PDB file of C-alpha atoms in Angstrom:
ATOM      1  CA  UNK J   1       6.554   6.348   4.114  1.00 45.00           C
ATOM      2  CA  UNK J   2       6.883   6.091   7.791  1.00 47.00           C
ATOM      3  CA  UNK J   3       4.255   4.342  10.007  1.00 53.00           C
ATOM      4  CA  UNK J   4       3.783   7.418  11.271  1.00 61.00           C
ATOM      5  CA  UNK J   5       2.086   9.045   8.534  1.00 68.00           C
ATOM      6  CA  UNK J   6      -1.661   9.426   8.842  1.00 76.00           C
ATOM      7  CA  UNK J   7      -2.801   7.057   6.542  1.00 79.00           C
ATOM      8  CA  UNK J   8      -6.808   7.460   7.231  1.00 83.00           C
ATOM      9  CA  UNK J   9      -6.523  11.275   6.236  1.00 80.00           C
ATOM     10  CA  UNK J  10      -5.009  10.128   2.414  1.00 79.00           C
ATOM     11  CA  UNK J  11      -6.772  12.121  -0.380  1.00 81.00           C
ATOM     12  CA  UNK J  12      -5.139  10.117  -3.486  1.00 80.00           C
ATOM     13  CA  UNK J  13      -2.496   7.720  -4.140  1.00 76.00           C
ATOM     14  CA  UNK J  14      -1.037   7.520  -7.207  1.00 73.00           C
ATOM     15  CA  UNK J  15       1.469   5.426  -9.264  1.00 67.00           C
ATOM     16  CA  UNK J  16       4.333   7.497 -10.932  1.00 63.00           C
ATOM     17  CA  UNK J  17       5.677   5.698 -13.609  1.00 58.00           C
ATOM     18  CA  UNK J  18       3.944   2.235 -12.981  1.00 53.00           C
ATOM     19  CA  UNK J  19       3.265   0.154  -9.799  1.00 47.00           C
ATOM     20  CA  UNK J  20       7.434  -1.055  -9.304  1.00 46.00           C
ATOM     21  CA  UNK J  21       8.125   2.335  -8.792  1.00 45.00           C
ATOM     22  CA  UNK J  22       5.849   2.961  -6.070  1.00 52.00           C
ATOM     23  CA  UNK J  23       2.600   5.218  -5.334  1.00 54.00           C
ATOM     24  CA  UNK J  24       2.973   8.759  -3.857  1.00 57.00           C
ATOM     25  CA  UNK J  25       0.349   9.331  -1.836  1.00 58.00           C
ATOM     26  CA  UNK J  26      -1.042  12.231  -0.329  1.00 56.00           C
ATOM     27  CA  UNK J  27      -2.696  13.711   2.790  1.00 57.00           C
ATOM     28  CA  UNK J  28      -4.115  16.804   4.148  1.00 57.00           C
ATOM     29  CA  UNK J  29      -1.331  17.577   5.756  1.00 53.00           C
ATOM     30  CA  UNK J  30       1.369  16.032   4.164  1.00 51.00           C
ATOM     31  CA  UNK J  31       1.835  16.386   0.485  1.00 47.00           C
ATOM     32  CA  UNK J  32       3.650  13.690  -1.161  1.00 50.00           C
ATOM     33  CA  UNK J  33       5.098  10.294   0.751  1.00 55.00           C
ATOM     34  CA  UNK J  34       6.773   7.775  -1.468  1.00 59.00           C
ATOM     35  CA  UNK J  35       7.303   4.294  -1.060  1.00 63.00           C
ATOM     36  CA  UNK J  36       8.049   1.518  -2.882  1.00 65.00           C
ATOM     37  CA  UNK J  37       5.796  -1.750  -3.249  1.00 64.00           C
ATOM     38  CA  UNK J  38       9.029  -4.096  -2.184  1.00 69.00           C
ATOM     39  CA  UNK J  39       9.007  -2.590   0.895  1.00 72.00           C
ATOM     40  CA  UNK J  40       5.479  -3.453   1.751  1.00 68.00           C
ATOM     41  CA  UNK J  41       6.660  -7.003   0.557  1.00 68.00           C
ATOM     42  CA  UNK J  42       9.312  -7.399   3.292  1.00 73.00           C
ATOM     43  CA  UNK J  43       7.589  -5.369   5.701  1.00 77.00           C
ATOM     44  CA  UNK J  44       3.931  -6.671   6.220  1.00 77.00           C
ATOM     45  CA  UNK J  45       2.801  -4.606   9.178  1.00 82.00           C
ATOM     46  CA  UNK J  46       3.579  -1.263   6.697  1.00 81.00           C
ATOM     47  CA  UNK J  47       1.192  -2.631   4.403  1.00 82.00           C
ATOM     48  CA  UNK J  48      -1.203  -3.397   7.111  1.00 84.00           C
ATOM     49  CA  UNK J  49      -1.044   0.007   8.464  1.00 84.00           C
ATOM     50  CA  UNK J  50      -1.321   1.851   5.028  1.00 83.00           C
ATOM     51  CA  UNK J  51      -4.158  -0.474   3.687  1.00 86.00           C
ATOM     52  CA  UNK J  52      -6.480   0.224   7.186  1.00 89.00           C
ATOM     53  CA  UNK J  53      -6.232   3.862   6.747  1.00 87.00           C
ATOM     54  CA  UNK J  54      -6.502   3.482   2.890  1.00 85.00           C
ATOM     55  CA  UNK J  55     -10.650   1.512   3.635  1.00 88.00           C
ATOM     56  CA  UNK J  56     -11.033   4.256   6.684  1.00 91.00           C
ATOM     57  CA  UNK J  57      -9.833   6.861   4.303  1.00 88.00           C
ATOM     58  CA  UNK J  58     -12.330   5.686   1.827  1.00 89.00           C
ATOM     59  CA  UNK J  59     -15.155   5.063   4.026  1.00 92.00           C
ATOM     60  CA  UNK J  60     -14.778   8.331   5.800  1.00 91.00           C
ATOM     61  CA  UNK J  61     -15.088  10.465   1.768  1.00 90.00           C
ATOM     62  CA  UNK J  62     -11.461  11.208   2.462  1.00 86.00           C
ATOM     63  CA  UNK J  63     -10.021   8.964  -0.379  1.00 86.00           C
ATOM     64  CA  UNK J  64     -10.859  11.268  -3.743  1.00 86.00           C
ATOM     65  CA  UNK J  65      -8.315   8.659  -6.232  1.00 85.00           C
ATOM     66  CA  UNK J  66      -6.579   6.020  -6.013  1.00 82.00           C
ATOM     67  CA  UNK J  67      -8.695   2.958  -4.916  1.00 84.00           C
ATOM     68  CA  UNK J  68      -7.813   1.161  -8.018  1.00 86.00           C
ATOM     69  CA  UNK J  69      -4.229   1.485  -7.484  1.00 82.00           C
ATOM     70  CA  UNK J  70      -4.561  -0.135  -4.144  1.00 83.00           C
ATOM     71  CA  UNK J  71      -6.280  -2.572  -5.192  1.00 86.00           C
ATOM     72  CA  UNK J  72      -3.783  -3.692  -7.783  1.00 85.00           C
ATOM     73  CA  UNK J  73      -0.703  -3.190  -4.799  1.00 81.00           C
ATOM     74  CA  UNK J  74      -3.136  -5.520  -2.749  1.00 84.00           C
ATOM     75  CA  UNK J  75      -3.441  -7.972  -5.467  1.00 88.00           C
ATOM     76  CA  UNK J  76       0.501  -8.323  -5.863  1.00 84.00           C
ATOM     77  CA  UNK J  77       0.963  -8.143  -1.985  1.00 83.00           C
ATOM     78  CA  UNK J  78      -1.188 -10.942  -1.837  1.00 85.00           C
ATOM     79  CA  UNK J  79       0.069 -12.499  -4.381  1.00 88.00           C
ATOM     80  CA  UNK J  80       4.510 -12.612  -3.296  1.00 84.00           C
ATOM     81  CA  UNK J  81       3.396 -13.149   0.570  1.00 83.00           C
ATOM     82  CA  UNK J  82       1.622 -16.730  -0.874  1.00 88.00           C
ATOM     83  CA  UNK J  83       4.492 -17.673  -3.028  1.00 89.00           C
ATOM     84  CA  UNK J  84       7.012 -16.452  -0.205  1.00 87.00           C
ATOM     85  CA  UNK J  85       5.082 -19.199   2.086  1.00 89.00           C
ATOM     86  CA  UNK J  86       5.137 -21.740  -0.483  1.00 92.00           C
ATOM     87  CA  UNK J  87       8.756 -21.105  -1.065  1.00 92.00           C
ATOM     88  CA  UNK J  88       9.059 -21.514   2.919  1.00 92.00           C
ATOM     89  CA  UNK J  89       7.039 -24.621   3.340  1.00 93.00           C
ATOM     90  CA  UNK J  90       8.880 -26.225  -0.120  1.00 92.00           C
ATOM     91  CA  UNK J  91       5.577 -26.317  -2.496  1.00 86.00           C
ATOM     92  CA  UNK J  92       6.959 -24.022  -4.454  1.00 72.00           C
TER      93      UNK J  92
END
């Protein structure tokens, strides 16, 4: 997924076979854009952009599915970003 895509027009994300694999999600005008969760990891400001439009999405009746499934990927990016700064600061 580039940063590119319109991520406040999504209609649905969706895991295909489980989160590692990565959500497809989908807009009105673009039908499927994959990406994988690791590249969120090493990349904050994608995550950043796609979680913005996600809540806009959402707040705006665009979202239809998959607020769950961003919540989980939100949970995890959370989660690796504070053990990559422990690592980093040696309080790991």
């Amino acid at each position: 997924m580039s940063i590119g895509m319109r991520t406040d027009l999504l209609v649905s994300v969706r895991c295909l076979d489980g989160i590692s694999h990565g959500p497809c999600c989908g807009t009105r005008s673009v039908a499927v854009s994959r990406s994988t969760p690791r590249s969120w990891f090493v990349n904050p400001r994608l995550w950043l952009h796609l979680d913005r439009g996600a809540r806009k999405a959402a707040d705006d009746g665009h979202l239809l599915c998959g607020a769950t499934v961003l919540g989980r990927i939100s949970r995890r990016v959370d989660r690796e970003t504070a053990q990559a700064v422990f690592k980093a600061s040696g309080l790991e």
